[in-house]
mmCIF file of C-alpha atoms in Angstrom:
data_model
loop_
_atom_site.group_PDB
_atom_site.id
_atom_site.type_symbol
_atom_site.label_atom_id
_atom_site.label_comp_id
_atom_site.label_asym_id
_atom_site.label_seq_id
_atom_site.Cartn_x
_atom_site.Cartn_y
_atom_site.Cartn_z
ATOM 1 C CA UNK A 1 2.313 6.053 -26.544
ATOM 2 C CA UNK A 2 1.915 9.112 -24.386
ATOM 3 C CA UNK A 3 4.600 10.600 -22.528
ATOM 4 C CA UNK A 4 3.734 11.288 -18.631
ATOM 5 C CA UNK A 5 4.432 14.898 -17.284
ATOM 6 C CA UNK A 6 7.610 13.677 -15.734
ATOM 7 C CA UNK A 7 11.127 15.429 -15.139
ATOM 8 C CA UNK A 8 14.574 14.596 -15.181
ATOM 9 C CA UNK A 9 16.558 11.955 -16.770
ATOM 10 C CA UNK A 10 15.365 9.200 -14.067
ATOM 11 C CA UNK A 11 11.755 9.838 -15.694
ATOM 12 C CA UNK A 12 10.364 7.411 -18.095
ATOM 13 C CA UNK A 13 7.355 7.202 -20.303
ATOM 14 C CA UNK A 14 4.340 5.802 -19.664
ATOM 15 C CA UNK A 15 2.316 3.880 -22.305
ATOM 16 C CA UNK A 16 -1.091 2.777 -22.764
ATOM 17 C CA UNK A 17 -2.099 -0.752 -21.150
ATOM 18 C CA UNK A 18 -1.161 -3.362 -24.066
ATOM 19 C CA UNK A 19 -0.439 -6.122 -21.739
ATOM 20 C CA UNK A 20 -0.528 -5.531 -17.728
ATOM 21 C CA UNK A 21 2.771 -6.261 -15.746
ATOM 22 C CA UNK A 22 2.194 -8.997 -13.329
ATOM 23 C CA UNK A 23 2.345 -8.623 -9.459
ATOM 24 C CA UNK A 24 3.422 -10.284 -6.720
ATOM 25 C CA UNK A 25 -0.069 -11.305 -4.670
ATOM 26 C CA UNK A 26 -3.147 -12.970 -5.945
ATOM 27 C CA UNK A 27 -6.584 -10.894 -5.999
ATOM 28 C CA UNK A 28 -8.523 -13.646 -3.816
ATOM 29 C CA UNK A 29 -8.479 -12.213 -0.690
ATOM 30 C CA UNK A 30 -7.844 -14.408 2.516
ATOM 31 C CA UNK A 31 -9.876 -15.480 5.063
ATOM 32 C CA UNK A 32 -10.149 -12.865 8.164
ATOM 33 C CA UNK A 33 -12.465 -10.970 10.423
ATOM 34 C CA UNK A 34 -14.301 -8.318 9.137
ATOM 35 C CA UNK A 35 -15.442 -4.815 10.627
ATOM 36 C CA UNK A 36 -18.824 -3.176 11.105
ATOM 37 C CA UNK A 37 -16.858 0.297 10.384
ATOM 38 C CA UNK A 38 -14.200 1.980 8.544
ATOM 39 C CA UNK A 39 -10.755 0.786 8.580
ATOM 40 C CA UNK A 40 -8.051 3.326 8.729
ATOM 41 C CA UNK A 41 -5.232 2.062 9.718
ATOM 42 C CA UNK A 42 -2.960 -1.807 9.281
ATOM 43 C CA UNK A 43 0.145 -2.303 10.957
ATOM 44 C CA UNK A 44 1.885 -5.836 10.668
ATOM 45 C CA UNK A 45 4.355 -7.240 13.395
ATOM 46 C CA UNK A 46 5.835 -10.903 13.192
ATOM 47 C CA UNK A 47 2.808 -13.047 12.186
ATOM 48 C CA UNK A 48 0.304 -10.909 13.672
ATOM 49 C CA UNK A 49 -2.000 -7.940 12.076
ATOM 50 C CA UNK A 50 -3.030 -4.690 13.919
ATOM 51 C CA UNK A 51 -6.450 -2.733 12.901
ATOM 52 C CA UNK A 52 -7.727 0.867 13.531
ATOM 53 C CA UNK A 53 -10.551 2.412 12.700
ATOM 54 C CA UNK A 54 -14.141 3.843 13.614
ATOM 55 C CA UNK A 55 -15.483 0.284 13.918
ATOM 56 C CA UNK A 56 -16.696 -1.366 17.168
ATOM 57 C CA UNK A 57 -17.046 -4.747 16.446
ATOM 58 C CA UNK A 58 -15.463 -7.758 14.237
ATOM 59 C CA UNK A 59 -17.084 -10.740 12.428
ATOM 60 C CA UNK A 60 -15.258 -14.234 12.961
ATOM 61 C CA UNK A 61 -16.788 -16.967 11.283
ATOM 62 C CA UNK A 62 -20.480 -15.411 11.573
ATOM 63 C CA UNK A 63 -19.660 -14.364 15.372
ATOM 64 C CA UNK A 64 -19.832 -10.701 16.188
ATOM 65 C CA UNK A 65 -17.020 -9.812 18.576
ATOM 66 C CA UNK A 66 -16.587 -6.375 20.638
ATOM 67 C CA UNK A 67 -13.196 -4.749 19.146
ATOM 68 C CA UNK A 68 -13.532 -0.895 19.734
ATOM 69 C CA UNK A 69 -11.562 0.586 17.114
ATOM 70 C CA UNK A 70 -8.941 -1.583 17.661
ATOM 71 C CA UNK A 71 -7.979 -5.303 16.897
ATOM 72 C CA UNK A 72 -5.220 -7.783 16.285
ATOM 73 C CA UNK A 73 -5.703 -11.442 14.195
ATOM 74 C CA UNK A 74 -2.963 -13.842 12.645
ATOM 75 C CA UNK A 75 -1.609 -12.418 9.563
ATOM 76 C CA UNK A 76 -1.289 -16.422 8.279
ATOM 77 C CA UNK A 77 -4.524 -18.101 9.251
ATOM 78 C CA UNK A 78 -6.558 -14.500 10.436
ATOM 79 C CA UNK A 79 -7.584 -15.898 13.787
ATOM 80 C CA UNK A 80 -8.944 -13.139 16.103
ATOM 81 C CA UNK A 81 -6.580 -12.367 18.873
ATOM 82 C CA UNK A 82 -7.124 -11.664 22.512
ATOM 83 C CA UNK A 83 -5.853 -8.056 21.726
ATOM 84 C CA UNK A 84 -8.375 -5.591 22.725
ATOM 85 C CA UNK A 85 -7.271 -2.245 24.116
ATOM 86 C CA UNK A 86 -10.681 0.127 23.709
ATOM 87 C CA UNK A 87 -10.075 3.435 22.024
ATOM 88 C CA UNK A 88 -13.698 6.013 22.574
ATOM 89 C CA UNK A 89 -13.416 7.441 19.138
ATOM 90 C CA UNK A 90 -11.492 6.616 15.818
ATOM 91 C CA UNK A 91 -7.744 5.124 15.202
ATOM 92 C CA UNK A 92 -6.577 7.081 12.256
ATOM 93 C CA UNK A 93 -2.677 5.720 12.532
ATOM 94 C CA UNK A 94 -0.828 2.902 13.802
ATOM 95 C CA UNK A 95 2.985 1.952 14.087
ATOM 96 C CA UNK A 96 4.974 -0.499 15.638
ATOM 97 C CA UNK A 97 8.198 -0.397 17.584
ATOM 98 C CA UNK A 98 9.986 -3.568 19.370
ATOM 99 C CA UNK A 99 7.224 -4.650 21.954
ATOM 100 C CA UNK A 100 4.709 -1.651 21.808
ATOM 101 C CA UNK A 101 1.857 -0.881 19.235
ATOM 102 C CA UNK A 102 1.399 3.356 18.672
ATOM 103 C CA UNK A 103 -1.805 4.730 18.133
ATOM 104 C CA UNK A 104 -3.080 8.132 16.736
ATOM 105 C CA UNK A 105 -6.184 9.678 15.661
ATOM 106 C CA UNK A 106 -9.297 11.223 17.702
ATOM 107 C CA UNK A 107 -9.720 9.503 21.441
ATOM 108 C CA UNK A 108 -9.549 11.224 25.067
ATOM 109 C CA UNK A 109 -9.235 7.387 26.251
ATOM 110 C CA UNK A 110 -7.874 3.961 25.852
ATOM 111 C CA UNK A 111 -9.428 1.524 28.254
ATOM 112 C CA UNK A 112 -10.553 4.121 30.156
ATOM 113 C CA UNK A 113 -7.584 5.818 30.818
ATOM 114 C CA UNK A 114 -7.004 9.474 29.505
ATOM 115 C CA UNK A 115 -4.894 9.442 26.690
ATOM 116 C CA UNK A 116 -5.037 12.433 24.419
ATOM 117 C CA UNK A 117 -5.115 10.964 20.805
ATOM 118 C CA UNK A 118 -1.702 9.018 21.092
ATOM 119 C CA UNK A 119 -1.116 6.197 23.429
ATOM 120 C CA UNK A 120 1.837 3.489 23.301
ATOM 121 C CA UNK A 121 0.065 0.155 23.777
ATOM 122 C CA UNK A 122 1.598 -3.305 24.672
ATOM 123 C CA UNK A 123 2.172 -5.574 21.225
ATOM 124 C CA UNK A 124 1.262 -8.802 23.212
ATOM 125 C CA UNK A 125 -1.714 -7.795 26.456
ATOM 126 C CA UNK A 126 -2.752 -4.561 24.714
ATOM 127 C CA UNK A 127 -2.223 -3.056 28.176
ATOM 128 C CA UNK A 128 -1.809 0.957 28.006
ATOM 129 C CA UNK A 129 1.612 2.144 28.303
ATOM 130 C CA UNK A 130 2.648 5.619 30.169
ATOM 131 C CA UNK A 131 3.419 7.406 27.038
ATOM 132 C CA UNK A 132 1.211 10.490 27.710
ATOM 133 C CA UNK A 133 1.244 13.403 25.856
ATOM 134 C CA UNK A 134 -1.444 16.428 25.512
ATOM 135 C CA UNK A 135 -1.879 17.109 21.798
ATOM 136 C CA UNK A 136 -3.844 19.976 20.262
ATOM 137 C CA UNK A 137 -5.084 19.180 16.329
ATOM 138 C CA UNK A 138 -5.775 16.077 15.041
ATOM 139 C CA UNK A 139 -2.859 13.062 14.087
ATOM 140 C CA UNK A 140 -3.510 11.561 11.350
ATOM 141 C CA UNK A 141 0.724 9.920 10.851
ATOM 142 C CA UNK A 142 2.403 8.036 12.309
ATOM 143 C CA UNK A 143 6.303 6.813 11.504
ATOM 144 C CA UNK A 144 8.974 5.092 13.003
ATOM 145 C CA UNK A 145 12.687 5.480 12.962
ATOM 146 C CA UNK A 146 16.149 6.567 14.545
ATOM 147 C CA UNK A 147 15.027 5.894 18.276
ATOM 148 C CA UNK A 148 11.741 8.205 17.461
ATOM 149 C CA UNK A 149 8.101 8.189 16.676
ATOM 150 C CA UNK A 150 7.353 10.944 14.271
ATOM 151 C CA UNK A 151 3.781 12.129 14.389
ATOM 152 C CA UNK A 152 1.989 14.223 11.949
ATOM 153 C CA UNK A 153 -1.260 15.919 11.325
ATOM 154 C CA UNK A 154 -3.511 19.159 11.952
ATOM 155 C CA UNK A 155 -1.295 19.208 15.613
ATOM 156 C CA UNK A 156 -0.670 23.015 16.689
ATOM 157 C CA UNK A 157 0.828 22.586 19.967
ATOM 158 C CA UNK A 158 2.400 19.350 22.237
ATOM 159 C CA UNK A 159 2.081 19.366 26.049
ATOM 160 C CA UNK A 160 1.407 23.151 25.921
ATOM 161 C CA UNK A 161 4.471 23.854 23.063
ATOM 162 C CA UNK A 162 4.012 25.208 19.646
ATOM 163 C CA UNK A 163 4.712 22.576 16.962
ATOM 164 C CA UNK A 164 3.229 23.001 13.559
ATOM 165 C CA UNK A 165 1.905 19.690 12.337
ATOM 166 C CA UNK A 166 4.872 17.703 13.121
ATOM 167 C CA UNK A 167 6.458 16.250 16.061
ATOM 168 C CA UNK A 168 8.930 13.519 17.348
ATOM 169 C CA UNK A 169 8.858 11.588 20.634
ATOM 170 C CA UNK A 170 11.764 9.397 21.959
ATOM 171 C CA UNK A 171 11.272 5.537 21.663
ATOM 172 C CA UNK A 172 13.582 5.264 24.847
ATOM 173 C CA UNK A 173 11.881 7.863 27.359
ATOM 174 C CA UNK A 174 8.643 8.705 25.563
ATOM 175 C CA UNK A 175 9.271 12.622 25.914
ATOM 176 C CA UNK A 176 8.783 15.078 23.245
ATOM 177 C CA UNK A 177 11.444 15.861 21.013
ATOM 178 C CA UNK A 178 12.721 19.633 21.654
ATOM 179 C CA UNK A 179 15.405 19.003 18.796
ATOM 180 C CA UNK A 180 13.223 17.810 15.925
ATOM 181 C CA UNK A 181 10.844 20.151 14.591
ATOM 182 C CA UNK A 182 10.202 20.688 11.234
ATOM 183 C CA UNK A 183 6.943 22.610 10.210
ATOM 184 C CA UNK A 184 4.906 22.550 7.540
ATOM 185 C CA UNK A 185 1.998 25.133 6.702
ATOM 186 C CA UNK A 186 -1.024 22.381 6.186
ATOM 187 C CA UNK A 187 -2.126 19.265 6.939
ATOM 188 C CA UNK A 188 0.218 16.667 7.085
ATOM 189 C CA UNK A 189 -1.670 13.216 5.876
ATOM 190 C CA UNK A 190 1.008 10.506 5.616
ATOM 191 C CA UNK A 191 5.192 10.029 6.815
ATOM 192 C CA UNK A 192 7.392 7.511 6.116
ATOM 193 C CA UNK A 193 11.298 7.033 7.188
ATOM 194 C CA UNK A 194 13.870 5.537 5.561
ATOM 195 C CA UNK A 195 17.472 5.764 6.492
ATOM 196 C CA UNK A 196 18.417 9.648 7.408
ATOM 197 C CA UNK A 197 15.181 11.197 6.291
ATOM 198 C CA UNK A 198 11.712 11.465 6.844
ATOM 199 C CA UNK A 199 9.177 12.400 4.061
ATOM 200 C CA UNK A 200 5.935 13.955 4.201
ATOM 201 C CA UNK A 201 2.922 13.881 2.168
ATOM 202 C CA UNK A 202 0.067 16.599 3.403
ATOM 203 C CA UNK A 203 -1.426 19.216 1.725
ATOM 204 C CA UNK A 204 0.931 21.860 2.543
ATOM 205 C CA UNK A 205 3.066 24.385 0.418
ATOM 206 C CA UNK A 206 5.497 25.155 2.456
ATOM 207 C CA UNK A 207 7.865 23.013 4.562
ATOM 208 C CA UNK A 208 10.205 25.003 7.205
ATOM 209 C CA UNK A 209 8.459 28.236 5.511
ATOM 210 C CA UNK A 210 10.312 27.099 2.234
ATOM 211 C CA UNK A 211 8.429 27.633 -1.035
ATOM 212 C CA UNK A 212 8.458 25.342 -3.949
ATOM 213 C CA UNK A 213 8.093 22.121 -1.384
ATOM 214 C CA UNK A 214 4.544 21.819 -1.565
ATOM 215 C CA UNK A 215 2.481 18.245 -0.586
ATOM 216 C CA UNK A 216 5.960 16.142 -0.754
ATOM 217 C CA UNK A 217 9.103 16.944 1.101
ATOM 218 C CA UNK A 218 11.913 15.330 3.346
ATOM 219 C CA UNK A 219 13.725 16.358 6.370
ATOM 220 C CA UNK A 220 16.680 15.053 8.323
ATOM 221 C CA UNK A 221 15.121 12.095 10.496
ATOM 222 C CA UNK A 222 17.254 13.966 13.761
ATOM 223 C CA UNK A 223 17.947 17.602 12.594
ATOM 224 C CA UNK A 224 14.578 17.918 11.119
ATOM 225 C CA UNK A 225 16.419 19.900 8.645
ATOM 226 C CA UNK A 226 14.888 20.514 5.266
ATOM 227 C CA UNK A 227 16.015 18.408 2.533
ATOM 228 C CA UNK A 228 16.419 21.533 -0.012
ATOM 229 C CA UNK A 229 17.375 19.022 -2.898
ATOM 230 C CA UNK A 230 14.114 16.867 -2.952
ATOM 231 C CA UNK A 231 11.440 18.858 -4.610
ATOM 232 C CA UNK A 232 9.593 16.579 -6.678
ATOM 233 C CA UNK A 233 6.322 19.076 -6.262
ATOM 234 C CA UNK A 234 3.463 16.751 -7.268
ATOM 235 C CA UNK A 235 0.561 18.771 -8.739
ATOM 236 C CA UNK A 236 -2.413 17.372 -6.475
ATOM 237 C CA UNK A 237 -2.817 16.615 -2.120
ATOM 238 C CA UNK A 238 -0.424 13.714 -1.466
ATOM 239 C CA UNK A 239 -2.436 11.244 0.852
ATOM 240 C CA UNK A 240 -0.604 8.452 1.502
ATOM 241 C CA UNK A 241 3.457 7.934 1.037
ATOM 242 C CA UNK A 242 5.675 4.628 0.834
ATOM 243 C CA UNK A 243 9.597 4.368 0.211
ATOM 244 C CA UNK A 244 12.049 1.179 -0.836
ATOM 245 C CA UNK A 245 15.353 1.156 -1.825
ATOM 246 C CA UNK A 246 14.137 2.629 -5.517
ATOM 247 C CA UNK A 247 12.662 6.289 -4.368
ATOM 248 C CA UNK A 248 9.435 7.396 -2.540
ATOM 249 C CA UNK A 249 5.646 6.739 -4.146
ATOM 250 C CA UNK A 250 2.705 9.062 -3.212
ATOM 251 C CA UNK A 251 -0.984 8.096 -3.790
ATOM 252 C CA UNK A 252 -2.477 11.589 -4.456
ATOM 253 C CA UNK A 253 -5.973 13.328 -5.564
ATOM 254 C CA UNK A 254 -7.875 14.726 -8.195
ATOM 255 C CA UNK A 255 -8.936 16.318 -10.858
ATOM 256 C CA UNK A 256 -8.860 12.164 -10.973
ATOM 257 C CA UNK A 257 -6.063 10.605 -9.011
ATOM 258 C CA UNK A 258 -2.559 9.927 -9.235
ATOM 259 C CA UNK A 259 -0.186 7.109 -8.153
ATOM 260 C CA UNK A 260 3.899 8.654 -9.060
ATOM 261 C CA UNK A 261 7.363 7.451 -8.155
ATOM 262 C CA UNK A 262 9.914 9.395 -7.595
ATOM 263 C CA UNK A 263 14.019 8.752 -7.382
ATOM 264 C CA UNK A 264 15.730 9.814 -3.934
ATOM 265 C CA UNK A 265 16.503 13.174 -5.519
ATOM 266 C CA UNK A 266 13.117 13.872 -6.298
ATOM 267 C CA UNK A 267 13.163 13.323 -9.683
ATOM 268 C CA UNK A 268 9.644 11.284 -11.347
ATOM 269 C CA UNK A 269 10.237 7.771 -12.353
ATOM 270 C CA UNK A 270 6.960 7.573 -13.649
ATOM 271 C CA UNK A 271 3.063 8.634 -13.101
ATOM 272 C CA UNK A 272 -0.132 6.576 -13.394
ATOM 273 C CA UNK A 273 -3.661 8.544 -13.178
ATOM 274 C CA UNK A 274 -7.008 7.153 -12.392
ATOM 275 C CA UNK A 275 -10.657 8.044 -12.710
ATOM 276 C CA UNK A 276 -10.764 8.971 -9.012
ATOM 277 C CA UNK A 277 -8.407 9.670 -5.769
ATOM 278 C CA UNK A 278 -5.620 8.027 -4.882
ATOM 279 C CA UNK A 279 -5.667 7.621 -0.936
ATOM 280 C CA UNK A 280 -3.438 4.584 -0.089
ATOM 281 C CA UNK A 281 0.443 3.444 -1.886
ATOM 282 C CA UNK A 282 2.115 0.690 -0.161
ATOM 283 C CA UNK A 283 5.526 -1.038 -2.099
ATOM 284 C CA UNK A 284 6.304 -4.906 -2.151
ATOM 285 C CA UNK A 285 9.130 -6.394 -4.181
ATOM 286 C CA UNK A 286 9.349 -3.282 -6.470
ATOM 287 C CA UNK A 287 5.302 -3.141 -7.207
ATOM 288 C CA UNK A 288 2.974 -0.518 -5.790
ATOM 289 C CA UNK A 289 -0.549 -1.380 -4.420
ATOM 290 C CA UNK A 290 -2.821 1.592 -4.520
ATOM 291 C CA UNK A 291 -6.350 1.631 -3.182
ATOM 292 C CA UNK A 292 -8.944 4.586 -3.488
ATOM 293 C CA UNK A 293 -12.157 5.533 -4.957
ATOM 294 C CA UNK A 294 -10.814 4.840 -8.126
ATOM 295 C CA UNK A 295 -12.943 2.813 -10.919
ATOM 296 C CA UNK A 296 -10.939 2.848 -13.693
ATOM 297 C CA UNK A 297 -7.308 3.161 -14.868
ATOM 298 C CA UNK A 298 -6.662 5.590 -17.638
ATOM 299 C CA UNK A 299 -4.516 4.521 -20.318
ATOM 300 C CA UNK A 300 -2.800 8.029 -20.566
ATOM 301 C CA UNK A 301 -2.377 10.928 -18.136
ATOM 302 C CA UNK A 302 -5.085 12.730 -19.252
ATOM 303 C CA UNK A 303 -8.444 13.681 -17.965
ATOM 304 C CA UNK A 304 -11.374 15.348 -18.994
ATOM 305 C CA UNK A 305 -14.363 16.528 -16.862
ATOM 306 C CA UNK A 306 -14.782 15.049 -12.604
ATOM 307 C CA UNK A 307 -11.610 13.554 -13.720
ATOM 308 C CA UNK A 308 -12.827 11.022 -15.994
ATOM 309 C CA UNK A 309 -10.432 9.208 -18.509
ATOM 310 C CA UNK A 310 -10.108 10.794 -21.799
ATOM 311 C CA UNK A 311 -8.404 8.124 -24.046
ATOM 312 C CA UNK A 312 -9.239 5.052 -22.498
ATOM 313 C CA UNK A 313 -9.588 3.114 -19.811
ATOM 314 C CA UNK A 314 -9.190 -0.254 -18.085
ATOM 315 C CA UNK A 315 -11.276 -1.427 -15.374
ATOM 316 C CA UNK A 316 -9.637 -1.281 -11.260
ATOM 317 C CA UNK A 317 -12.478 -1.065 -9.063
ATOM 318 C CA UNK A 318 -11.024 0.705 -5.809
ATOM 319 C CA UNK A 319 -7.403 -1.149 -5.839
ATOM 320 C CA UNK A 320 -4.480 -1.353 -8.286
ATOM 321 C CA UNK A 321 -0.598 -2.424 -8.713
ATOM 322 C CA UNK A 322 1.980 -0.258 -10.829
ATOM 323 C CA UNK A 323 5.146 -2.106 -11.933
ATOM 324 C CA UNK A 324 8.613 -1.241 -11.047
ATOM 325 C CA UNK A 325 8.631 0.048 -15.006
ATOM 326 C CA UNK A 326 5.527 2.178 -14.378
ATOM 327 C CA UNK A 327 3.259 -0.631 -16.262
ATOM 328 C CA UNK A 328 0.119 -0.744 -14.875
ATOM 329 C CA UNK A 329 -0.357 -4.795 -13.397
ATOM 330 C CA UNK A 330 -2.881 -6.962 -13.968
ATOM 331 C CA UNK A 331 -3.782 -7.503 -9.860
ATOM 332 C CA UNK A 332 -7.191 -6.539 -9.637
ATOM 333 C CA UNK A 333 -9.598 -7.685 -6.919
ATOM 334 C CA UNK A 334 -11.694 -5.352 -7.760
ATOM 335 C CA UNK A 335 -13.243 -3.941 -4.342
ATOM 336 C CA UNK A 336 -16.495 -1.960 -3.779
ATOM 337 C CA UNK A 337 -18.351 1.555 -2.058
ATOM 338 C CA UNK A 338 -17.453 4.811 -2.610
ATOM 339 C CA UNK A 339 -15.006 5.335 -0.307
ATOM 340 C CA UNK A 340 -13.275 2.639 -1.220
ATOM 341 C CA UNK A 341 -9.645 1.675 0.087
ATOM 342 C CA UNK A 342 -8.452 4.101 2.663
ATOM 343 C CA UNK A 343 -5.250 2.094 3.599
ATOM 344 C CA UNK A 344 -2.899 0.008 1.900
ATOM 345 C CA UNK A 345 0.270 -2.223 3.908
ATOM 346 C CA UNK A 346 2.375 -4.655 2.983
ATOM 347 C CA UNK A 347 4.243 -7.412 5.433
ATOM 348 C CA UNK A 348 7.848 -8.358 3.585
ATOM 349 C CA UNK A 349 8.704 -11.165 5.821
ATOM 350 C CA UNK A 350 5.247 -13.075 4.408
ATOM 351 C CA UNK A 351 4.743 -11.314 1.058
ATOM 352 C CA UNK A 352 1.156 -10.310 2.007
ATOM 353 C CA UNK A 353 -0.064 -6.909 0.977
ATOM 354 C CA UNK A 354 -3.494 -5.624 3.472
ATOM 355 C CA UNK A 355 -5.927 -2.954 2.430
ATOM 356 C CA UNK A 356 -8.602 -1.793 4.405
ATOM 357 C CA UNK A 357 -11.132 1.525 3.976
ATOM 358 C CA UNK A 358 -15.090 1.271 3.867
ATOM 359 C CA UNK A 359 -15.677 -1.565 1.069
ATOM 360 C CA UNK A 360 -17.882 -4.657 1.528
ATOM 361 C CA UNK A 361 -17.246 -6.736 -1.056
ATOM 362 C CA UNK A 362 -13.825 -7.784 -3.008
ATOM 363 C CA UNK A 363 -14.388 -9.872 -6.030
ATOM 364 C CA UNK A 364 -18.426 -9.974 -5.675
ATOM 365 C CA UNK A 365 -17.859 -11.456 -2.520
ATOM 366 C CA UNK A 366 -18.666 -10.198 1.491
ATOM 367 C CA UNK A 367 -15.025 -8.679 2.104
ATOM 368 C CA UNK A 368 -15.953 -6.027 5.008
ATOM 369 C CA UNK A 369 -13.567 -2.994 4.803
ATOM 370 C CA UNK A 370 -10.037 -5.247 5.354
ATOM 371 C CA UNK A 371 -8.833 -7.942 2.786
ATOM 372 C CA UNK A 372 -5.616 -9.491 2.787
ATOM 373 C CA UNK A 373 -3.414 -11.049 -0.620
ATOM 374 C CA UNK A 374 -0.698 -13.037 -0.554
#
């Protein structure tokens, strides 16, 4: 057995894959449209699945549809839905608050009105909402929580003032936040709430110009106020973040990749490494799904050259599940591509976990870039 570089007395050891945890979705995916481009970005609401991306059409039952980087289909039987606001370039996040679907990434218009890579859209027409906001950088989060949207990215400034790749709008007005705003000194890549905070993943090193917070930190979900007591400092970017009642996960890089856990003071719960970046964590009933460009789990944390296993490995082609003990699962549908997985969500209500990225094939079979399990 071989210990994980964890810390703390929350931390627990690691072991070599004997016999795989189970987990709570099958690896056959389901039956549901598929894209002609990258997907980015899932976003469930009630029984019905939102997509972004860089694609500009979807596939239904050999039928090419127009969908410009953005699309909606029944989370149960994946029928394509008469959801189809037009975005001119790619959806990199998506969120989703009482009626209205929030989008982020790199348009100038939705539908052909001028929206400035953010728009609110409407959950049921897809109509284009009067949430308007001039943003400088690029989004690339997006998080809901304590009557806000919390954005993050490469953004410098928000209608004209200085924000350093975070900012907060109200869910009630839509106007920018003057009371929330946290900085951090790099790119910000993934946010999720839960309860008072808000925690960022990025590739920063400093949050609020406080060292010794680098890629993982949390801050006050109405203060913005640093969170000086969770420093869990993961050693690699931090690309994609989840929470549950249990802690916070990050899906992180190389040399290799690395899916960890961490309790809500920060402290590692456990740490699983693969043979190639970690890009997307999402948590269901106590199991994490990652996705990446992964091909292999290592059976210890260690790595040798292009982060390659060193003693041993088990086969997870581009997705993965971690128990709740830090056991690596059996689940694996084994996706394609080099790219891989680029998102990973999970709906609770059905017990369906979604990943979508730039694959083309789950299982040997046509699965273009979004499968669902359940």
């Amino acid at each position: 057995m071989r210990r994980a570089a964890v810390t703390g007395a929350a931390a627990i050891a690691v072991c070599a894959v004997a016999q795989p945890a189970g987990a709570a979705v099958g690896t056959t995916a389901r039956v549901t449209p598929s894209f002609n481009g990258s997907v980015y970005a899932i976003a469930y609401r009630g029984g019905t699945v939102y997509v972004g991306g860089s694609f500009t059409s979807t596939t239904v039952g050999g039928r090419s549809v127009s969908r410009e980087r953005l699309a909606a289909f029944d989370a149960r039987t994946g029928a394509l839905l008469d959801w189809h606001p037009r975005a001119d370039d790619t959806v990199r996040a998506l969120a989703v608050s009482g009626p209205s679907v929030y989008a982020a990434g790199d348009f100038g218009h939705v539908s052909g009105q001028a929206r400035d890579s953010l728009a609110r859209l409407d959950a049921r027409t897809g109509a284009v909402g009067t949430f308007a906001h001039g943003i400088d950088g690029s989004p690339r989060a997006l998080a809901v929580g304590n009557g806000r949207l919390y954005l993050g990215g490469t953004i410098s400034r928000v209608d004209r003032r200085e924000r350093q790749r975070l900012a907060a709008f109200s869910l009630t007005t839509g106007a920018l936040d003057d009371g929330w705003t946290p900085t951090a000194d790099n790119t910000v890549y993934s946010l999720a709430h839960r309860g008072s905070k808000v925690y960022l993943g990025g590739s920063f090193h400093r949050t609020d110009d406080v060292s010794s917070t680098p890629r993982l930190s949390a801050v006050d979900a109405v203060s913005g106020e640093l969170d000086r007591g969770f420093r869990p400092s993961p050693p690699a970017v931090v690309y994609s973040i989840a929470v549950d009642g249990n802690g916070v996960y990050a899906a992180m890089g190389g040399p290799g990749g690395r899916a960890a856990a961490f309790t809500d003071a920060g402290r590692t719960r456990w740490t699983r490494t693969f043979d190639g970046d970690v890009q997307a964590i999402a948590v269901l009933d106590g199991t994490a799904y990652v996705g990446g460009h992964f091909d292999r789990a290592c059976t210890s944390g260690a790595t040798g050259a292009h982060g390659t296993c060193s003693d041993g490995s088990v086969s997870r082609v581009k997705l993965a599940a971690v128990g709740g003990d830090g056991a690596l699962a059996g689940w694996a549908p084994q996706a394609n591509g080099i790219i891989g997985v680029r998102t990973i969500a999970v709906d609770r209500a059905q017990g369906t976990v979604a990943a979508g990225g730039d694959f083309t094939t789950i299982g040997g079979r046509s699965q273009r870039r979004f499968a669902s399990f359940g």
